[in-house]
Amino acid sequence: MSAIIKKVFAREVLDSRGNPTVECEVHTDSTFGKFIVPSGASTGQFEAVELRDGDPKRFHGKGVLKAVSNVNEIISQKIVGMDVTDQEGIDKVLIELDGTPNKGKLGANAILSVSAASARAAAKVKGQHLFEYLGNSKRLPTPLLNVINGGKHAGGKLAIQEFMIVPKGFETFREALRASSEVYHSLKKYLKTKYGSSSINVGDEGGFAPQIDFAKDALSALTEAINNAGYEVGEHFFFAIDSAASEFYENGKYFVDEKYMDADELLNYYLELIDDFPALISIEDPFDENDFEAFSKMVKKVGSTKAIVGDDLTVTNVERIQKAIDMQSMNYLLLKINQIGTLTEAKNAFNLTKSQNWGVVISHRSGETEDPFIADLSVGWGAERIKTGAPARTERVAKYNQLLRIEELLGEEAKYYNQ
Ligand code: PGA
Ligand code: ZN
């Protein structure tokens, strides 16, 4: 089967929030691969640029026709004729063609669409499943399921953006997902009884967006839901949060749980939360994305037992990850391929993180699509964890369902991380 790229083209489609995004197809003579780019809401300041048209007459300025035409008119000319299995070569051309440090010229959305669609096409050319093509690992990641949505992903008062359940005490991914779905439904029942029926409306990532004001009440609700479903906190399920703290930071102060705090006060706030909920094992972006120092203090205090995760802090960018290494600001990387724009650069970010024996969470965006690419990526690369929302809403469930298929395909060889 020929591996030569014959055609590359993109189109504008919609994401899970109903905003336009880029879908790309990369064709060889006999097959093709496609990819749809996701989009964040609480985006990091240092992420690669998501190119939007800014034309108020279309999609309130959010159209992506420029990014689409960058694929169709500019990128395709250089990529057609290349070997689709030469991922590094393709990504190098994409990076050079853009020529800016943040992919501001062609757009990271245009570039990633081609990079990831090429991998899909290449897997088909080689007759492999995508996860097999991407890497050798056969481990199923532990999911962090975001079942209560706050911050920018919901319309309530919770400052902390994500409250996640982590099913660690299970033998297989399938069992872990089943139990998580049970907890999700028992949470729905609990929230409805305690906070009223408007509390079971869902946010951007499929989690509930209840009328809860304080983080500890959200974690208490998760505790109740886990118990009501017949499971034990600290045995079957643990907790994770994503503060996305840059979103509630202004002029040196964080506004959380109806209080203004400086970084030291916020650190104490987290320490108390951990004291009250020892099963809280992972805290993402606890401080502003520029405050590597505050992250370091947190690692010194709790880094030996808790995952301190960099998302907006490091934006899947090796320079920022290196700074986090130099300052010991985290011990886990959140990896989002559209924060950096090519698979090769995302892999470099992964490898640099692994050189520290740190863990990696491969993550979706709050604006997602039906594309399950990151499920394959998390298995192929062997990421310990995956963050892909609640076990509800098709754009989230698409990834979980793909992980179920992969586990089945791997059969005896499959191993559930339980990390
Ligand atoms: P985003 O949120 O996709 O809106 O940036 C996800 C996250 O912060 O992890
Ligand atoms: Zn985050």
Short mmCIF file of C-alpha atoms and ligand atoms in Angstrom, two decimals:
data_model
loop_
_atom_site.label_atom_id
_atom_site.label_comp_id
_atom_site.label_asym_id
_atom_site.label_seq_id
_atom_site.Cartn_x
_atom_site.Cartn_y
_atom_site.Cartn_z
CA MET A 1 0.00 0.00 0.00
CA SER A 2 1.53 3.33 -1.03
CA ALA A 3 2.36 5.68 1.82
CA ILE A 4 2.61 8.77 -0.38
CA ILE A 5 0.22 11.59 0.53
CA LYS A 6 -1.99 12.41 -2.45
CA LYS A 7 -4.41 14.95 -1.02
CA VAL A 8 -4.81 17.06 2.12
CA PHE A 9 -7.91 19.09 2.73
CA ALA A 10 -9.76 20.72 5.59
CA ARG A 11 -13.28 21.89 6.28
CA GLU A 12 -15.08 23.87 8.96
CA VAL A 13 -17.23 21.73 11.30
CA LEU A 14 -18.69 22.28 14.80
CA ASP A 15 -17.34 21.31 18.22
CA SER A 16 -19.33 20.21 21.29
CA ARG A 17 -20.07 23.81 22.29
CA GLY A 18 -21.39 24.55 18.81
CA ASN A 19 -18.33 26.58 17.84
CA PRO A 20 -16.59 26.11 14.50
CA THR A 21 -13.41 24.07 14.36
CA VAL A 22 -11.11 22.46 11.79
CA GLU A 23 -11.49 18.94 10.42
CA CYS A 24 -8.75 17.66 8.14
CA GLU A 25 -8.45 14.63 5.85
CA VAL A 26 -5.10 13.29 4.70
CA HIS A 27 -5.41 10.91 1.75
CA THR A 28 -3.08 8.40 0.15
CA ASP A 29 -3.96 6.44 -3.00
CA SER A 30 -5.93 3.84 -1.13
CA THR A 31 -6.94 5.19 2.26
CA PHE A 32 -7.28 8.32 4.38
CA GLY A 33 -7.17 9.53 7.98
CA LYS A 34 -9.00 12.44 9.57
CA PHE A 35 -8.91 14.46 12.73
CA ILE A 36 -11.08 17.17 14.28
CA VAL A 37 -9.36 19.76 16.47
CA PRO A 38 -10.79 20.45 19.97
CA SER A 39 -10.87 23.85 21.69
CA GLY A 40 -10.42 25.11 25.27
CA ALA A 41 -12.32 27.72 27.30
CA SER A 42 -9.92 28.20 30.19
CA THR A 43 -6.98 28.36 27.82
CA GLY A 44 -3.45 29.02 29.05
CA GLN A 45 -1.88 32.33 28.12
CA PHE A 46 1.11 30.54 26.58
CA GLU A 47 -0.74 28.03 24.40
CA ALA A 48 -0.11 27.90 20.67
CA VAL A 49 -2.48 30.17 18.76
CA GLU A 50 -5.92 28.95 17.76
CA LEU A 51 -6.57 30.93 14.60
CA ARG A 52 -10.07 32.46 14.41
CA ASP A 53 -11.35 34.67 11.59
CA GLY A 54 -12.60 37.56 13.74
CA ASP A 55 -15.29 38.30 11.17
CA PRO A 56 -18.31 39.31 13.27
CA LYS A 57 -20.68 38.31 10.45
CA ARG A 58 -19.82 34.62 10.86
CA PHE A 59 -20.02 32.67 14.15
CA HIS A 60 -19.57 35.91 16.15
CA GLY A 61 -16.01 36.15 14.90
CA LYS A 62 -15.14 32.54 15.75
CA GLY A 63 -15.09 31.14 12.20
CA VAL A 64 -12.01 29.13 11.19
CA LEU A 65 -12.09 29.65 7.40
CA LYS A 66 -8.60 31.19 7.47
CA ALA A 67 -7.20 28.12 9.23
CA VAL A 68 -9.08 25.91 6.74
CA SER A 69 -7.68 27.81 3.80
CA ASN A 70 -4.18 27.67 5.32
CA VAL A 71 -4.49 23.87 5.15
CA ASN A 72 -6.02 23.79 1.69
CA GLU A 73 -3.92 26.46 -0.02
CA ILE A 74 -0.58 26.53 1.82
CA ILE A 75 0.07 23.41 3.88
CA SER A 76 -1.27 20.90 1.35
CA GLN A 77 1.22 22.08 -1.28
CA LYS A 78 4.15 21.10 0.94
CA ILE A 79 2.70 17.94 2.42
CA VAL A 80 1.37 16.27 -0.72
CA GLY A 81 4.06 13.90 -1.97
CA MET A 82 5.50 13.18 1.49
CA ASP A 83 5.53 9.75 3.14
CA VAL A 84 2.58 9.72 5.54
CA THR A 85 4.45 7.44 7.96
CA ASP A 86 7.18 10.08 8.38
CA GLN A 87 5.47 11.86 11.27
CA GLU A 88 8.57 13.77 12.33
CA GLY A 89 9.22 14.91 8.78
CA ILE A 90 5.65 16.09 8.31
CA ASP A 91 5.67 17.94 11.64
CA LYS A 92 9.00 19.57 10.79
CA VAL A 93 7.56 20.93 7.55
CA LEU A 94 4.49 22.21 9.40
CA ILE A 95 6.61 23.96 12.04
CA GLU A 96 8.95 25.52 9.47
CA LEU A 97 6.13 26.61 7.22
CA ASP A 98 4.58 28.52 10.08
CA GLY A 99 7.90 29.87 11.32
CA THR A 100 6.59 31.57 14.48
CA PRO A 101 7.22 30.38 18.05
CA ASN A 102 3.48 30.13 18.80
CA LYS A 103 2.10 28.96 15.43
CA GLY A 104 0.43 32.32 15.06
CA LYS A 105 0.83 32.47 11.29
CA LEU A 106 -0.96 29.35 10.07
CA GLY A 107 -2.72 28.56 13.37
CA ALA A 108 -2.14 25.62 15.71
CA ASN A 109 -5.63 24.42 14.77
CA ALA A 110 -4.66 24.22 11.08
CA ILE A 111 -1.32 22.59 11.87
CA LEU A 112 -2.58 20.02 14.39
CA SER A 113 -5.38 18.94 12.09
CA VAL A 114 -2.80 17.86 9.51
CA SER A 115 -0.35 16.38 12.02
CA ALA A 116 -2.95 14.14 13.69
CA ALA A 117 -4.85 13.21 10.50
CA SER A 118 -1.52 12.08 9.04
CA ALA A 119 -1.00 9.69 11.97
CA ARG A 120 -4.44 8.20 11.39
CA ALA A 121 -3.77 7.70 7.69
CA ALA A 122 -0.33 6.24 8.45
CA ALA A 123 -1.78 3.68 10.86
CA LYS A 124 -4.17 2.54 8.13
CA VAL A 125 -1.37 2.33 5.57
CA LYS A 126 0.55 0.11 7.97
CA GLY A 127 -2.54 -1.94 8.76
CA GLN A 128 -2.31 -1.09 12.46
CA HIS A 129 -4.71 0.22 15.03
CA LEU A 130 -3.99 3.84 15.85
CA PHE A 131 -2.77 3.04 19.38
CA GLU A 132 -0.35 0.45 17.99
CA TYR A 133 0.97 2.88 15.42
CA LEU A 134 1.47 5.60 18.03
CA GLY A 135 3.47 3.49 20.49
CA ASN A 136 4.17 0.16 22.13
CA SER A 137 2.43 0.46 25.46
CA LYS A 138 -0.50 -1.80 26.25
CA ARG A 139 -1.71 -0.15 29.42
CA LEU A 140 -5.11 1.39 29.84
CA PRO A 141 -4.93 4.78 31.59
CA THR A 142 -6.75 5.54 34.84
CA PRO A 143 -9.53 8.00 33.99
CA LEU A 144 -10.11 11.19 35.95
CA LEU A 145 -13.85 11.71 35.44
CA ASN A 146 -15.04 15.28 35.83
CA VAL A 147 -18.47 14.84 37.41
CA ILE A 148 -18.96 18.32 38.92
CA ASN A 149 -18.22 21.23 36.62
CA GLY A 150 -17.40 24.70 37.92
CA GLY A 151 -15.37 27.74 36.84
CA LYS A 152 -15.62 28.68 33.19
CA HIS A 153 -17.29 25.37 32.28
CA ALA A 154 -20.51 26.05 34.18
CA GLY A 155 -22.76 28.90 35.28
CA GLY A 156 -22.57 28.40 39.07
CA LYS A 157 -20.46 29.87 41.85
CA LEU A 158 -17.81 27.17 42.24
CA ALA A 159 -14.43 28.76 41.49
CA ILE A 160 -12.62 25.45 41.15
CA GLN A 161 -13.25 24.23 37.64
CA GLU A 162 -13.29 20.43 37.93
CA PHE A 163 -14.17 17.89 40.60
CA MET A 164 -13.16 14.44 39.43
CA ILE A 165 -13.54 10.88 40.62
CA VAL A 166 -10.61 8.51 40.11
CA PRO A 167 -11.50 4.78 40.01
CA LYS A 168 -8.25 3.23 41.21
CA GLY A 169 -9.42 0.10 42.98
CA PHE A 170 -10.39 -1.96 39.92
CA GLU A 171 -8.85 -4.76 37.90
CA THR A 172 -9.83 -3.58 34.44
CA PHE A 173 -10.69 -0.35 32.66
CA ARG A 174 -14.14 -1.73 31.87
CA GLU A 175 -14.90 -2.33 35.57
CA ALA A 176 -13.51 1.09 36.50
CA LEU A 177 -15.76 2.76 33.92
CA ARG A 178 -18.81 0.79 34.99
CA ALA A 179 -18.34 1.81 38.61
CA SER A 180 -17.75 5.42 37.58
CA SER A 181 -20.98 5.50 35.63
CA GLU A 182 -22.79 4.12 38.68
CA VAL A 183 -21.30 6.86 40.85
CA TYR A 184 -22.26 9.49 38.24
CA HIS A 185 -25.88 8.39 38.45
CA SER A 186 -25.87 8.15 42.20
CA LEU A 187 -24.42 11.69 42.28
CA LYS A 188 -27.28 12.88 40.09
CA LYS A 189 -29.79 11.47 42.55
CA TYR A 190 -27.99 12.95 45.55
CA LEU A 191 -27.66 16.42 44.00
CA LYS A 192 -31.31 16.50 42.99
CA THR A 193 -32.47 15.64 46.49
CA LYS A 194 -30.07 17.95 48.29
CA TYR A 195 -29.85 20.97 45.96
CA GLY A 196 -32.93 20.79 43.75
CA SER A 197 -33.62 19.75 40.20
CA SER A 198 -31.72 22.64 38.57
CA SER A 199 -28.56 21.15 40.11
CA ILE A 200 -28.51 18.27 37.69
CA ASN A 201 -28.06 20.44 34.63
CA VAL A 202 -24.71 19.66 33.10
CA GLY A 203 -21.69 21.79 32.23
CA ASP A 204 -19.33 21.75 29.25
CA GLU A 205 -17.65 18.46 30.17
CA GLY A 206 -20.80 16.51 31.00
CA GLY A 207 -20.48 16.86 34.77
CA PHE A 208 -23.27 18.35 36.86
CA ALA A 209 -23.28 22.09 37.47
CA PRO A 210 -25.02 22.26 40.87
CA GLN A 211 -25.94 25.22 43.03
CA ILE A 212 -22.96 24.54 45.29
CA ASP A 213 -20.82 27.43 46.54
CA PHE A 214 -17.89 25.75 48.31
CA ALA A 215 -15.35 23.17 47.17
CA LYS A 216 -15.73 21.09 50.32
CA ASP A 217 -19.45 20.69 49.65
CA ALA A 218 -18.65 19.43 46.15
CA LEU A 219 -16.19 16.87 47.55
CA SER A 220 -18.74 15.87 50.22
CA ALA A 221 -21.30 15.30 47.47
CA LEU A 222 -18.81 13.02 45.69
CA THR A 223 -18.22 11.13 48.94
CA GLU A 224 -21.96 10.58 49.39
CA ALA A 225 -22.38 9.49 45.78
CA ILE A 226 -19.56 6.97 46.03
CA ASN A 227 -20.94 5.53 49.28
CA ASN A 228 -24.50 5.43 47.95
CA ALA A 229 -23.26 3.47 44.93
CA GLY A 230 -21.76 0.90 47.29
CA TYR A 231 -18.08 1.88 47.00
CA GLU A 232 -15.46 3.14 49.45
CA VAL A 233 -13.59 6.41 49.18
CA GLY A 234 -9.87 5.70 49.51
CA GLU A 235 -10.32 2.12 48.37
CA HIS A 236 -12.28 2.08 45.11
CA PHE A 237 -12.40 5.80 44.38
CA PHE A 238 -10.15 8.79 44.95
CA PHE A 239 -10.60 12.49 44.10
CA ALA A 240 -8.85 14.92 41.78
CA ILE A 241 -9.45 18.62 41.19
CA ASP A 242 -8.45 21.09 38.51
CA SER A 243 -8.45 24.57 39.99
CA ALA A 244 -7.55 26.29 36.70
CA ALA A 245 -6.50 29.03 39.13
CA SER A 246 -5.53 31.62 36.51
CA GLU A 247 -9.26 32.00 35.89
CA PHE A 248 -9.91 33.28 39.44
CA TYR A 249 -6.68 35.24 39.86
CA GLU A 250 -6.53 39.01 39.56
CA ASN A 251 -4.16 41.65 40.92
CA GLY A 252 -2.30 39.25 43.18
CA LYS A 253 -5.41 37.72 44.72
CA TYR A 254 -7.37 34.52 44.20
CA PHE A 255 -11.12 34.56 44.74
CA VAL A 256 -12.23 31.12 45.95
CA ASP A 257 -15.14 30.04 48.11
CA GLU A 258 -16.25 33.66 48.60
CA LYS A 259 -12.84 34.74 49.95
CA TYR A 260 -9.89 36.69 48.53
CA MET A 261 -6.58 34.93 49.22
CA ASP A 262 -2.93 35.49 48.37
CA ALA A 263 -0.81 32.53 47.20
CA ASP A 264 0.23 31.50 50.74
CA GLU A 265 -3.34 31.61 51.96
CA LEU A 266 -4.44 29.58 48.97
CA LEU A 267 -1.74 27.00 49.73
CA ASN A 268 -3.13 26.68 53.26
CA TYR A 269 -6.60 26.37 51.82
CA TYR A 270 -5.44 23.37 49.73
CA LEU A 271 -3.67 21.82 52.71
CA GLU A 272 -6.89 22.01 54.71
CA LEU A 273 -8.86 20.52 51.83
CA ILE A 274 -6.36 17.62 51.71
CA ASP A 275 -6.69 17.19 55.49
CA ASP A 276 -10.47 17.04 55.21
CA PHE A 277 -10.37 14.81 52.11
CA PRO A 278 -7.24 12.63 52.25
CA ALA A 279 -8.47 10.79 49.14
CA LEU A 280 -7.75 13.96 47.12
CA ILE A 281 -4.73 12.67 45.19
CA SER A 282 -4.31 15.14 42.34
CA ILE A 283 -4.45 18.94 42.14
CA GLU A 284 -4.08 20.60 38.75
CA ASP A 285 -3.11 24.25 38.22
CA PRO A 286 -3.44 25.18 41.90
CA PHE A 287 -1.96 28.66 41.22
CA ASP A 288 -1.70 31.23 38.45
CA GLU A 289 0.08 30.09 35.28
CA ASN A 290 2.99 32.51 35.90
CA ASP A 291 3.64 31.55 39.51
CA PHE A 292 6.15 28.66 39.23
CA GLU A 293 7.28 29.60 42.74
CA ALA A 294 3.92 28.92 44.41
CA PHE A 295 3.70 25.58 42.57
CA SER A 296 7.16 24.68 43.97
CA LYS A 297 6.05 25.44 47.52
CA MET A 298 3.10 23.13 47.04
CA VAL A 299 5.32 20.34 45.68
CA LYS A 300 7.62 20.70 48.71
CA LYS A 301 4.64 20.36 51.06
CA VAL A 302 2.70 17.52 49.46
CA GLY A 303 4.53 16.42 46.31
CA SER A 304 5.68 13.13 47.79
CA THR A 305 2.11 11.87 48.08
CA LYS A 306 -0.01 14.02 45.75
CA ALA A 307 0.06 14.69 42.02
CA ILE A 308 0.67 18.39 41.39
CA VAL A 309 -0.31 18.80 37.76
CA GLY A 310 0.80 21.51 35.34
CA ASP A 311 -1.67 22.42 32.59
CA ASP A 312 -1.87 26.18 31.95
CA LEU A 313 1.50 26.34 33.74
CA THR A 314 3.31 24.27 31.13
CA VAL A 315 0.96 24.18 28.08
CA THR A 316 2.63 21.01 26.67
CA ASN A 317 5.64 23.18 25.83
CA VAL A 318 9.15 21.80 26.48
CA GLU A 319 10.57 25.21 27.45
CA ARG A 320 7.96 25.69 30.13
CA ILE A 321 8.25 22.06 31.25
CA GLN A 322 12.02 22.57 31.57
CA LYS A 323 11.37 25.59 33.78
CA ALA A 324 9.02 23.47 35.90
CA ILE A 325 11.79 20.86 36.16
CA ASP A 326 14.39 23.45 37.15
CA MET A 327 12.08 24.85 39.81
CA GLN A 328 10.48 21.51 40.80
CA SER A 329 7.07 23.09 40.28
CA MET A 330 5.09 19.92 39.57
CA ASN A 331 5.30 16.15 39.34
CA TYR A 332 2.64 15.46 36.69
CA LEU A 333 2.09 16.92 33.22
CA LEU A 334 -1.31 17.57 31.69
CA LEU A 335 -0.77 16.99 27.98
CA LYS A 336 -3.09 18.53 25.37
CA ILE A 337 -1.97 18.15 21.79
CA ASN A 338 -3.66 21.36 20.62
CA GLN A 339 -1.73 23.42 23.20
CA ILE A 340 1.41 22.84 21.13
CA GLY A 341 0.18 21.92 17.65
CA THR A 342 2.08 18.85 16.44
CA LEU A 343 2.34 15.24 17.61
CA THR A 344 6.13 15.37 17.51
CA GLU A 345 6.29 18.35 19.85
CA ALA A 346 3.69 16.77 22.15
CA LYS A 347 5.84 13.61 22.21
CA ASN A 348 8.89 15.68 23.12
CA ALA A 349 6.90 17.19 26.00
CA PHE A 350 5.89 13.67 27.06
CA ASN A 351 9.48 12.38 26.92
CA LEU A 352 10.92 15.32 28.83
CA THR A 353 8.32 14.79 31.56
CA LYS A 354 9.09 11.09 31.69
CA SER A 355 12.82 11.83 32.03
CA GLN A 356 11.90 13.10 35.53
CA ASN A 357 9.86 10.00 36.32
CA TRP A 358 6.86 12.27 36.49
CA GLY A 359 3.42 11.11 35.40
CA VAL A 360 1.35 12.27 32.42
CA VAL A 361 -2.37 12.89 32.10
CA ILE A 362 -3.47 13.03 28.46
CA SER A 363 -6.39 15.43 28.26
CA HIS A 364 -9.36 16.49 26.20
CA ARG A 365 -10.52 20.12 25.94
CA SER A 366 -13.78 21.54 27.24
CA GLY A 367 -14.80 22.08 23.61
CA GLU A 368 -14.50 18.54 22.22
CA THR A 369 -15.55 16.50 19.21
CA GLU A 370 -16.58 12.96 18.34
CA ASP A 371 -12.93 12.19 17.59
CA PRO A 372 -11.50 9.61 20.05
CA PHE A 373 -7.85 10.20 19.04
CA ILE A 374 -6.65 10.86 22.61
CA ALA A 375 -7.92 7.46 23.77
CA ASP A 376 -5.50 5.75 21.36
CA LEU A 377 -2.78 8.24 22.21
CA SER A 378 -3.04 7.57 25.94
CA VAL A 379 -2.65 3.82 25.42
CA GLY A 380 0.04 3.94 22.72
CA TRP A 381 2.23 6.34 24.67
CA GLY A 382 1.46 4.70 28.01
CA ALA A 383 0.16 7.74 29.89
CA GLU A 384 -0.76 6.87 33.48
CA ARG A 385 -3.98 8.87 33.36
CA ILE A 386 -6.55 10.32 30.99
CA LYS A 387 -8.87 13.25 31.60
CA THR A 388 -11.85 13.18 29.30
CA GLY A 389 -14.87 14.38 31.25
CA ALA A 390 -17.93 12.77 32.75
CA PRO A 391 -19.11 9.33 31.64
CA ALA A 392 -21.87 11.12 29.71
CA ARG A 393 -22.28 13.21 26.51
CA THR A 394 -21.06 11.62 23.32
CA GLU A 395 -17.97 13.79 22.82
CA ARG A 396 -16.70 12.54 26.23
CA VAL A 397 -18.02 8.98 25.99
CA ALA A 398 -16.45 8.55 22.52
CA LYS A 399 -13.05 8.37 24.24
CA TYR A 400 -14.19 6.00 26.99
CA ASN A 401 -15.85 3.72 24.45
CA GLN A 402 -12.68 3.63 22.37
CA LEU A 403 -10.72 2.62 25.49
CA LEU A 404 -13.20 -0.22 26.02
CA ARG A 405 -12.57 -1.41 22.46
CA ILE A 406 -8.82 -1.18 22.87
CA GLU A 407 -8.91 -3.14 26.13
CA GLU A 408 -10.93 -5.82 24.36
CA LEU A 409 -8.54 -5.89 21.40
CA LEU A 410 -5.54 -6.26 23.69
CA GLY A 411 -7.19 -9.13 25.51
CA GLU A 412 -4.83 -10.86 27.93
CA GLU A 413 -2.12 -8.30 27.24
CA ALA A 414 -4.22 -5.37 28.46
CA LYS A 415 -3.27 -3.93 31.81
CA TYR A 416 -5.22 -1.29 33.71
CA TYR A 417 -2.88 1.29 35.17
CA ASN A 418 -4.62 1.82 38.50
CA GLN A 419 -2.34 4.78 39.20
P1 PGA B 1 -10.16 23.88 28.80
O1 PGA B 1 -10.22 23.17 30.22
O2 PGA B 1 -10.20 22.86 27.76
O3 PGA B 1 -11.36 24.80 28.84
O4 PGA B 1 -8.86 24.67 28.80
C1 PGA B 1 -9.61 21.94 30.51
C2 PGA B 1 -8.57 22.09 31.58
O5 PGA B 1 -8.33 23.21 32.09
O6 PGA B 1 -7.93 21.11 31.92
ZN ZN B 2 -6.67 22.32 33.46
#
